mmCIF file of C-alpha atoms in Angstrom:
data_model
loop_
_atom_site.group_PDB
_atom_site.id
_atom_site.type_symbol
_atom_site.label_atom_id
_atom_site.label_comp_id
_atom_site.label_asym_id
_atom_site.label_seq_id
_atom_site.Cartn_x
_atom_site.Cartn_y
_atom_site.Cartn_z
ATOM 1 C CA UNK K 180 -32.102 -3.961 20.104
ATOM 2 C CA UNK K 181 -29.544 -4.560 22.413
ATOM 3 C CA UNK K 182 -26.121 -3.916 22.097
ATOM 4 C CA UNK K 183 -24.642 -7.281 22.167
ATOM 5 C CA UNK K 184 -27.282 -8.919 20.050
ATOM 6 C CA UNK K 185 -26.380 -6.515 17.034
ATOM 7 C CA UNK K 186 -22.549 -6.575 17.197
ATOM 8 C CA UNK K 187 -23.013 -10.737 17.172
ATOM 9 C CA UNK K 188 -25.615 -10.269 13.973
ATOM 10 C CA UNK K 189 -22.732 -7.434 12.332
ATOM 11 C CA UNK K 190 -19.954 -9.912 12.750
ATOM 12 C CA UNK K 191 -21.925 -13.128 11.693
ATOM 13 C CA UNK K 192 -22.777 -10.385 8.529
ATOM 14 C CA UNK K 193 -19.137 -10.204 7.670
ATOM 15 C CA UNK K 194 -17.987 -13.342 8.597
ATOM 16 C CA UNK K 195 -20.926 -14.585 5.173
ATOM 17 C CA UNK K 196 -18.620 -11.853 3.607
ATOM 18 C CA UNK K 197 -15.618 -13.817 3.507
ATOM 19 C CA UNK K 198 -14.146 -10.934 5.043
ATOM 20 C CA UNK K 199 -10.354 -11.321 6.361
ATOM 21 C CA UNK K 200 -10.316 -12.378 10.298
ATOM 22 C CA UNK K 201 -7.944 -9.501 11.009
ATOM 23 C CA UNK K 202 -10.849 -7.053 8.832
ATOM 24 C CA UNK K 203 -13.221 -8.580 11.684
ATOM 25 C CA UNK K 204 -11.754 -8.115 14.985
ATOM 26 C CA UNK K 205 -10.062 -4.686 13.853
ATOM 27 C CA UNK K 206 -14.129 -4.211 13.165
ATOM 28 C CA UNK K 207 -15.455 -5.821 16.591
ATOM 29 C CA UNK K 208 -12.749 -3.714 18.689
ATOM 30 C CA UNK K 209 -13.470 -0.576 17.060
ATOM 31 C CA UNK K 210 -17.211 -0.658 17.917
ATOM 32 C CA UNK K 211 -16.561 -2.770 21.443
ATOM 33 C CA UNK K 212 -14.480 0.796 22.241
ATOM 34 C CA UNK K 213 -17.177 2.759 21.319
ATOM 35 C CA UNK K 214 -19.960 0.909 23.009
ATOM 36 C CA UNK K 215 -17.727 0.346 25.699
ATOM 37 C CA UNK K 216 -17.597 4.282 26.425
ATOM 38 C CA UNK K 217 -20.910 4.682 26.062
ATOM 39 C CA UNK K 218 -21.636 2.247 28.879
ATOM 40 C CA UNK K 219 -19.089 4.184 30.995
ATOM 41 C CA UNK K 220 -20.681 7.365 30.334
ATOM 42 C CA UNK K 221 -23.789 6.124 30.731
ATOM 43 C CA UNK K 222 -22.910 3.637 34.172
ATOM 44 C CA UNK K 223 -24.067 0.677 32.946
ATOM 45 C CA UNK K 224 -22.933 -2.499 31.322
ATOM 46 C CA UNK K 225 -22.348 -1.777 27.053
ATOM 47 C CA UNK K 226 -24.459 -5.482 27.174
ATOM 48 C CA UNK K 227 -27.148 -3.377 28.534
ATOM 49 C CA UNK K 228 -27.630 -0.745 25.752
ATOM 50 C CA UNK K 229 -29.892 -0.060 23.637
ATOM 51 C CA UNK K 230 -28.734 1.305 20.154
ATOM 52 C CA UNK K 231 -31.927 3.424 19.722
ATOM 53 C CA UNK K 232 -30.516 5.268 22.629
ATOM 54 C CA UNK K 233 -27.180 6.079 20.039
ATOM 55 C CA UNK K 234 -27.001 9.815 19.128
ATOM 56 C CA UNK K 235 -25.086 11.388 16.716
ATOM 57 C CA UNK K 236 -24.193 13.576 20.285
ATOM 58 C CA UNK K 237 -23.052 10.334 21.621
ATOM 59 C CA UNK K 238 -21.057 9.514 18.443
ATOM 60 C CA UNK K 239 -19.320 13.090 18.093
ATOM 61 C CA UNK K 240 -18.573 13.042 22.066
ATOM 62 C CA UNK K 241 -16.591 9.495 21.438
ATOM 63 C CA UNK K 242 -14.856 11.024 19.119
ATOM 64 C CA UNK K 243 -13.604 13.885 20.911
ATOM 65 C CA UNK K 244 -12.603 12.096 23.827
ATOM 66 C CA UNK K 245 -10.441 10.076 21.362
ATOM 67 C CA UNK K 246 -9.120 13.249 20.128
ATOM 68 C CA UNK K 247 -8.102 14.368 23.516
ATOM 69 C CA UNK K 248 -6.105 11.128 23.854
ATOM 70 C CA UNK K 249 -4.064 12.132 20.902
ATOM 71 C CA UNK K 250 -5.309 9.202 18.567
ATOM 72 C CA UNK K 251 -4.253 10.270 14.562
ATOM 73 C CA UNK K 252 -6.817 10.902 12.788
ATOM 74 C CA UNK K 253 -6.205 8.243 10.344
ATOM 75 C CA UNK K 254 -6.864 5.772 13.854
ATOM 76 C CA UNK K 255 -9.876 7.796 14.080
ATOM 77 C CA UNK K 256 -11.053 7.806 10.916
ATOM 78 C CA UNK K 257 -10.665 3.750 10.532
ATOM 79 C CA UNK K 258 -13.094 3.668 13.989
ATOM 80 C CA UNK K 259 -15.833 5.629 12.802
ATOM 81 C CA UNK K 260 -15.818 3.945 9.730
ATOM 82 C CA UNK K 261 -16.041 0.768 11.479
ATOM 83 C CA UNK K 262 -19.395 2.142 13.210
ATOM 84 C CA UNK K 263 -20.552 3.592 9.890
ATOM 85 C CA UNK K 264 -20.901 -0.078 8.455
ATOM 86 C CA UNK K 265 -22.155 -1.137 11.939
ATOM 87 C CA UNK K 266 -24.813 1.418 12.078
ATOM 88 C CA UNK K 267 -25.584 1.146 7.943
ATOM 89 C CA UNK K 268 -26.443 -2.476 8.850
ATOM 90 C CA UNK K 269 -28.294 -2.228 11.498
ATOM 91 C CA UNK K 270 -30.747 0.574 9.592
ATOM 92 C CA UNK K 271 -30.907 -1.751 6.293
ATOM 93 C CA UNK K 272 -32.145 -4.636 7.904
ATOM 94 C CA UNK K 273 -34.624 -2.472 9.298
ATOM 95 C CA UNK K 274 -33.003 -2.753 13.498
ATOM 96 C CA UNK K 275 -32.417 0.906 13.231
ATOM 97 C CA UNK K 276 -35.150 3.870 11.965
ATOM 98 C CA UNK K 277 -31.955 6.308 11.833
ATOM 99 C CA UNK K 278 -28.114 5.894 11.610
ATOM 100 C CA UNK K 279 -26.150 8.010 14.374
ATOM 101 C CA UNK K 280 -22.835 8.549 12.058
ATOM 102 C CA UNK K 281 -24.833 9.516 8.789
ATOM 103 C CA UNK K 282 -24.655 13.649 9.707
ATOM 104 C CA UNK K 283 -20.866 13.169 10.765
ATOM 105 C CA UNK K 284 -18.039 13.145 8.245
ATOM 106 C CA UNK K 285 -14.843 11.195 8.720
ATOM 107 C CA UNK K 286 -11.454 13.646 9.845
ATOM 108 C CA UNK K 287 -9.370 14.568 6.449
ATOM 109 C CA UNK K 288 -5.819 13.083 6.599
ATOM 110 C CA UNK K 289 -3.351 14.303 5.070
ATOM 111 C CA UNK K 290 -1.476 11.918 2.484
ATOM 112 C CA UNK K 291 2.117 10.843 3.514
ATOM 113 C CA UNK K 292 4.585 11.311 0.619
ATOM 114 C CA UNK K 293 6.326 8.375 -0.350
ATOM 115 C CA UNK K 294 9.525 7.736 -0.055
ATOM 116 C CA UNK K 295 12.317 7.499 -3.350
ATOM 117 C CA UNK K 296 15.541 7.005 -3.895
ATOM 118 C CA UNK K 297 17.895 9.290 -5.087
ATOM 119 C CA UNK K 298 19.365 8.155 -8.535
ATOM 120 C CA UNK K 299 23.219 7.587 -7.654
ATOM 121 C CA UNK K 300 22.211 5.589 -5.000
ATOM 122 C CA UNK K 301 19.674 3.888 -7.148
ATOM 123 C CA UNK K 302 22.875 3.353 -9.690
ATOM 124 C CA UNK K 303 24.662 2.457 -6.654
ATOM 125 C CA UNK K 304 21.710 -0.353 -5.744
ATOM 126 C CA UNK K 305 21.982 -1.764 -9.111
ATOM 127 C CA UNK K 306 25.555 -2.507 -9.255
ATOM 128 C CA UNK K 307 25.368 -4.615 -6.049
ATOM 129 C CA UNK K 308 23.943 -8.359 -7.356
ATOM 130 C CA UNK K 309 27.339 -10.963 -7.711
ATOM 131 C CA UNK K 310 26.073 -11.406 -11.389
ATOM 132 C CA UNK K 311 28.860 -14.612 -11.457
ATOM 133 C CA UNK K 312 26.143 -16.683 -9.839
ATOM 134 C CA UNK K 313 22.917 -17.226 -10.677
ATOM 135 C CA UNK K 314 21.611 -16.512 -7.644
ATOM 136 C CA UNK K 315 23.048 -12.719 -7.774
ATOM 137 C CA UNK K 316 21.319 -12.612 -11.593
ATOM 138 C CA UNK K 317 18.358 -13.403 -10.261
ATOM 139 C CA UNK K 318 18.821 -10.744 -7.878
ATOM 140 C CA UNK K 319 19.753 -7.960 -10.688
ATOM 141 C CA UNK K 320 16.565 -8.971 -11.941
ATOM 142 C CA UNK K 321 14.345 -8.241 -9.644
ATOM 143 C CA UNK K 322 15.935 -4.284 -9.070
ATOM 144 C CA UNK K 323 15.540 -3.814 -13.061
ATOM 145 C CA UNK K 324 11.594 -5.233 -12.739
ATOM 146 C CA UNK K 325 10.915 -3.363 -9.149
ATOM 147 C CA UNK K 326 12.964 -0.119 -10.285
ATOM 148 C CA UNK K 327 12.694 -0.633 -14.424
ATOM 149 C CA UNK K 328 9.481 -1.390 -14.772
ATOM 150 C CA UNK K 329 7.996 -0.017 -11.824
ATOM 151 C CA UNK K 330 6.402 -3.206 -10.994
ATOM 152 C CA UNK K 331 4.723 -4.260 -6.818
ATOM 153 C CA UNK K 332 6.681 -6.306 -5.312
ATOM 154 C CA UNK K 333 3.208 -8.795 -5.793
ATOM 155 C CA UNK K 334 3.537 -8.371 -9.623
ATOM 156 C CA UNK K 335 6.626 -9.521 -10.060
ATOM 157 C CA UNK K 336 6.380 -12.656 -7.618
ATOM 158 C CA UNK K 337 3.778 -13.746 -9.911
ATOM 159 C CA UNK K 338 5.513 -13.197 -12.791
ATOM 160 C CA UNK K 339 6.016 -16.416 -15.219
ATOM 161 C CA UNK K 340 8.792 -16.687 -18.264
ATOM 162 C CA UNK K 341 5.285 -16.508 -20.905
ATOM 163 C CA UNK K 342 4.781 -13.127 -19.224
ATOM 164 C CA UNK K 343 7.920 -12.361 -20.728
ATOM 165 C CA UNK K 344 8.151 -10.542 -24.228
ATOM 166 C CA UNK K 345 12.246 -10.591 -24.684
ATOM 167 C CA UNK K 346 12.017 -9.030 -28.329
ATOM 168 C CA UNK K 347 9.360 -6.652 -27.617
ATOM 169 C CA UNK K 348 10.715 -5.731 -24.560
ATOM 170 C CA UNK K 349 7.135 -6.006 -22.920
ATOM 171 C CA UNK K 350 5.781 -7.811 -19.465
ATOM 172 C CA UNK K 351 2.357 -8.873 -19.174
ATOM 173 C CA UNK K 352 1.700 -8.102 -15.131
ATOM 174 C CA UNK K 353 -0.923 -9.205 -13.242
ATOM 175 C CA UNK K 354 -2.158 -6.186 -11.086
ATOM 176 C CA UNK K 355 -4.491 -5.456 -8.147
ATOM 177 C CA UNK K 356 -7.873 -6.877 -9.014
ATOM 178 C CA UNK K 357 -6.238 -9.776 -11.053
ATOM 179 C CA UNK K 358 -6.607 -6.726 -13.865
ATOM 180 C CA UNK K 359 -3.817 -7.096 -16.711
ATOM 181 C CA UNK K 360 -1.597 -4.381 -18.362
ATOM 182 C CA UNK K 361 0.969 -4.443 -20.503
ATOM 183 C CA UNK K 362 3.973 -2.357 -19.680
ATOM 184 C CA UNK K 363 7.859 -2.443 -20.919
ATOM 185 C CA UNK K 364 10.948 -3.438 -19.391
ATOM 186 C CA UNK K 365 13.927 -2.061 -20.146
ATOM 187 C CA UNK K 366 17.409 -3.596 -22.451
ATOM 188 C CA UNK K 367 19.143 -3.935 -18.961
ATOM 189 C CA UNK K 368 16.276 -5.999 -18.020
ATOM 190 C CA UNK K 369 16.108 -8.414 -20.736
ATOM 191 C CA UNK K 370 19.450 -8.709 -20.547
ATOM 192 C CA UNK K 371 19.479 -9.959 -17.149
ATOM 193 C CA UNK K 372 16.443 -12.104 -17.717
ATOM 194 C CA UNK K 373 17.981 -14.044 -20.477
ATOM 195 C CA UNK K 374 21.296 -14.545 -18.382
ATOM 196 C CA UNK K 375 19.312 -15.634 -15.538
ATOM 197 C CA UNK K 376 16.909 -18.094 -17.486
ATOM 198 C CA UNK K 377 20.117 -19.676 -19.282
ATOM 199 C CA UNK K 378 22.194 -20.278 -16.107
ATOM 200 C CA UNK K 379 19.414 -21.750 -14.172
ATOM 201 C CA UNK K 380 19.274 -25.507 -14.802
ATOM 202 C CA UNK K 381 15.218 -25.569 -13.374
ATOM 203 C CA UNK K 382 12.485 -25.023 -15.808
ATOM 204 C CA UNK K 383 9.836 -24.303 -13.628
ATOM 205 C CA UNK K 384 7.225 -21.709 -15.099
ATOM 206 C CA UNK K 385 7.499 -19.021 -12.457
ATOM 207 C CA UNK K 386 10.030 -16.205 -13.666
ATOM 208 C CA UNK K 387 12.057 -16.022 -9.731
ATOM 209 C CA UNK K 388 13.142 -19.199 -7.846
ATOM 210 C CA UNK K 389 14.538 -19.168 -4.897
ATOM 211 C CA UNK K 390 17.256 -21.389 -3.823
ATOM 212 C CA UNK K 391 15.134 -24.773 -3.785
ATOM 213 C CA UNK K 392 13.888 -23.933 -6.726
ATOM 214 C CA UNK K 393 10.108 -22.677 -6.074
ATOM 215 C CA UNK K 394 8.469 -19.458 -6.983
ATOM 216 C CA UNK K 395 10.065 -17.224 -5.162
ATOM 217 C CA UNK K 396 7.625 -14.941 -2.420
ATOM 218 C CA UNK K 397 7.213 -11.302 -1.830
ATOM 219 C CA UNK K 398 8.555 -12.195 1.724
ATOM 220 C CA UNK K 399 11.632 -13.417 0.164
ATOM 221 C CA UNK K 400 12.002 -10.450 -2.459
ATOM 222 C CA UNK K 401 11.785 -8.637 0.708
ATOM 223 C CA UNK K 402 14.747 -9.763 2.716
ATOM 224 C CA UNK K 403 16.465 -10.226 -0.575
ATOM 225 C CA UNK K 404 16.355 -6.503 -1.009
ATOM 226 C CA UNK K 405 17.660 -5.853 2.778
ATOM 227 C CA UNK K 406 20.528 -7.713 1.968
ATOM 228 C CA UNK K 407 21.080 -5.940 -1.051
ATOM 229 C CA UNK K 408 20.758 -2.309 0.431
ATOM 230 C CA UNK K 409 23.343 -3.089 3.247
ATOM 231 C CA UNK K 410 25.827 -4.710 1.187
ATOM 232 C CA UNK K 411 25.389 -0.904 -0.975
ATOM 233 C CA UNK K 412 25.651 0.651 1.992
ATOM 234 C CA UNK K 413 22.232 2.599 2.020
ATOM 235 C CA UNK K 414 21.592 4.547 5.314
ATOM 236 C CA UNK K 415 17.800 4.267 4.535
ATOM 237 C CA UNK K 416 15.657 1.212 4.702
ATOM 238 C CA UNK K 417 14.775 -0.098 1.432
ATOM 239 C CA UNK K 418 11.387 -1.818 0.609
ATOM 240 C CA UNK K 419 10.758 -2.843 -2.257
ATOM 241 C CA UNK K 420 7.285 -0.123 -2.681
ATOM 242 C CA UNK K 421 10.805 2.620 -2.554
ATOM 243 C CA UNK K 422 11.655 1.001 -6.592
ATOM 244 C CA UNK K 423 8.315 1.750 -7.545
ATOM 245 C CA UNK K 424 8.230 5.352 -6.372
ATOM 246 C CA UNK K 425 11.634 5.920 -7.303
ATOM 247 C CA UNK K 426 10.386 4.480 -10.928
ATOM 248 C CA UNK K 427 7.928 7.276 -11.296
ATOM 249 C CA UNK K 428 9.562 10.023 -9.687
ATOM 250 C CA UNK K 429 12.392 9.312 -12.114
ATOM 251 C CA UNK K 430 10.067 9.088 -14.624
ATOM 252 C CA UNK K 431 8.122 12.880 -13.854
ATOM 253 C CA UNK K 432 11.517 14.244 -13.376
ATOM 254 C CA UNK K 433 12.681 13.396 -16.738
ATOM 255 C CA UNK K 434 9.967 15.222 -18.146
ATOM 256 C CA UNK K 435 7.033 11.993 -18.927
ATOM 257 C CA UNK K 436 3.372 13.311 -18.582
ATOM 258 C CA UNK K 437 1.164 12.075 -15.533
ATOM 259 C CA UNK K 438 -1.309 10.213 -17.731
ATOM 260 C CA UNK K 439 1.313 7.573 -18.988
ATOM 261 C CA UNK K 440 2.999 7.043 -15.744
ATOM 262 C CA UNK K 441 -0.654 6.503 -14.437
ATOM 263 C CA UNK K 442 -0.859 3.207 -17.088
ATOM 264 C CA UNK K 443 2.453 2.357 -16.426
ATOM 265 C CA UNK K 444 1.946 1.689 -12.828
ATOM 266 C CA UNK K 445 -1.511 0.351 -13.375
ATOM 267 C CA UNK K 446 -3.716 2.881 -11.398
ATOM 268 C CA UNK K 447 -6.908 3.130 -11.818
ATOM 269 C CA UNK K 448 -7.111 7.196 -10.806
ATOM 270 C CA UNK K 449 -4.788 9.819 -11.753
ATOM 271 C CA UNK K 450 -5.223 11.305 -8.082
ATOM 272 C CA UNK K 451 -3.576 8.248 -7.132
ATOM 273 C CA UNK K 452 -0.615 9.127 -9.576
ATOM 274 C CA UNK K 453 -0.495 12.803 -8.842
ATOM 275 C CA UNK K 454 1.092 12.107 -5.640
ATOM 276 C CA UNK K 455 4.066 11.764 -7.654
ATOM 277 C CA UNK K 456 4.563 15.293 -8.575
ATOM 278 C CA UNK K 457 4.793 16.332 -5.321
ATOM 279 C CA UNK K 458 7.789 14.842 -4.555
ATOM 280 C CA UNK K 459 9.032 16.056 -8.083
ATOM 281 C CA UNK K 460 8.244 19.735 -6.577
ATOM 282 C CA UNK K 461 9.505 19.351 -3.451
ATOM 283 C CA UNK K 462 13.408 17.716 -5.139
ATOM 284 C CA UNK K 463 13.023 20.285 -7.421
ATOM 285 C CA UNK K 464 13.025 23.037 -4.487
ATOM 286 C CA UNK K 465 15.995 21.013 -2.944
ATOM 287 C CA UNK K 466 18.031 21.168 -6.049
ATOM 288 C CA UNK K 467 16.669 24.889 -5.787
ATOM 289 C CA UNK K 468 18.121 25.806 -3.106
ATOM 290 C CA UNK K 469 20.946 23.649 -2.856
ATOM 291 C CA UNK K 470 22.831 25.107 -6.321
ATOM 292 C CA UNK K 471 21.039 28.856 -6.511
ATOM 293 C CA UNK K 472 23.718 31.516 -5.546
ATOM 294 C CA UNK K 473 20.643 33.501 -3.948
ATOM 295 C CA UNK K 474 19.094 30.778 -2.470
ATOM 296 C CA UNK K 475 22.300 29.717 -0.721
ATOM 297 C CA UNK K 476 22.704 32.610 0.519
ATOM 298 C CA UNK K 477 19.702 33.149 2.731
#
């Protein structure tokens, strides 16, 4: 089969997916690259290929000359993943005897700690809404839900005031997967959720409004916390992903085991969680070397 003919039947394949149309061109460019090298290497036209000429030779030389243009690996990895589902579809609907990328495995990358923030400045975060206005309740609110309850910045968007537990102190969120959990909020919380919900004259179900009185979006919460951060005086960027690491470092550094941060912040593997205690290790070293008499002095 030629080359063409099988990248139209791969994307008409995900497009019966209901795939995202960013998901498919970031697919379509990833393998037009590679089958665009091959025709280079080969002198011809990538129309005029034939995939049973594809070698796992052919794949592992694309790669490299990818690597010798500096591409990360994560870049790399997302590419030959892109031509693993290419090939894998091409082989199950019986185009392809053999699949080229099945003997190659994708490059390990190496996980990018997240970033926190310290606790004074978190206490110095907090203290920022106007809390004279509604408008700057609202505000405190979302910092005790994003930083409190260790909430995405998704979650809370969607929260509504029946999600809300005042005397139990509980939130029912809505997480990834539309999957539910129940986790708890904290006295600073509810308190700010009751003064917000008793100055606001609209009685709309969704918890945030924004100004016109709608649901407020994540976009919003966003810029909202921009505004915030500057008027602290943060160096750093904030976003609001920062609360909700700074939630469960604050959390492992006070001593709570993995296992119940992992249900707290609704993931569905501890690996995912254990992240966290590597920034726990590495603040611990700084306070480590930052207050030891020895370790200052080397």
């Amino acid at each position: 089969m030629l080359a063409d003919q099988a990248l139209a039947l791969f994307v008409g394949q995900l497009e019966t997916q209901n795939r995202s149309e960013n998901t498919i061109i970031a697919y379509q460019n990833d393998i037009l690259q590679f089958l665009s090298y091959l025709g280079h290497e080969k002198g011809v036209e990538f129309e005029q290929i034939s995939l049973e000429e594809v070698s796992v030779e052919w794949i592992r030389s694309f790669l490299g000359d990818l690597t010798d243009q500096g591409l990360e690996r994560k870049s790399m990895a997302r590419k030959l993943a892109a031509l693993r589902s290419f090939f894998k579809f091409l082989c199950k609907k019986g185009y392809l005897d053999q699949n080229p990328v099945q003997r190659i495995t994708s490059p390990k990358i190496g996980k990018k700690l997240p970033e926190f923030i310290y606790l004074k400045q978190m206490e110095k975060l907090l203290q920022t809404p106007d809390c004279s206005t509604v408008l700057g309740v609202r505000d405190q609110v979302i910092l005790e839900l994003l930083y409190g309850s260790g909430l995405r910045v998704s979650e809370l968007a969607g929260l509504n005031q029946e999600d809300v537990d005042q005397n139990q102190l509980l939130l029912r969120v809505r997480g990834k997967g539309k999957k539910e959990r129940i986790v708890p909020m904290t006295k600073y919380a509810q308190k700010a959720i009751q003064k917000y919900l008793d100055m606001r004259e609209n009685s709309q179900e969704a918890l945030l409004l924004n100004y016109q009185g709608s649901r407020l979006s994540v976009r919003s919460i966003r810029r909202i916390l921009d505004k915030l951060a500057a008027e602290a005086g943060l160096s750093q960027h904030i976003h609001p992903h920062m609360l909700r690491h700074s939630f469960a470092t604050h959390l492992l550094d006070g001593g709570a085991d993995l296992r119940s941060v992992q249900e707290l912040l609704g993931h569905a593997k501890l690996s995912s969680t254990q992240i966290y205690t590597h920034l726990t290790r590495e603040h611990l070293r700084q306070v480590y070397d930052e207050t030891h008499p020895h370790a200052k002095s080397h």
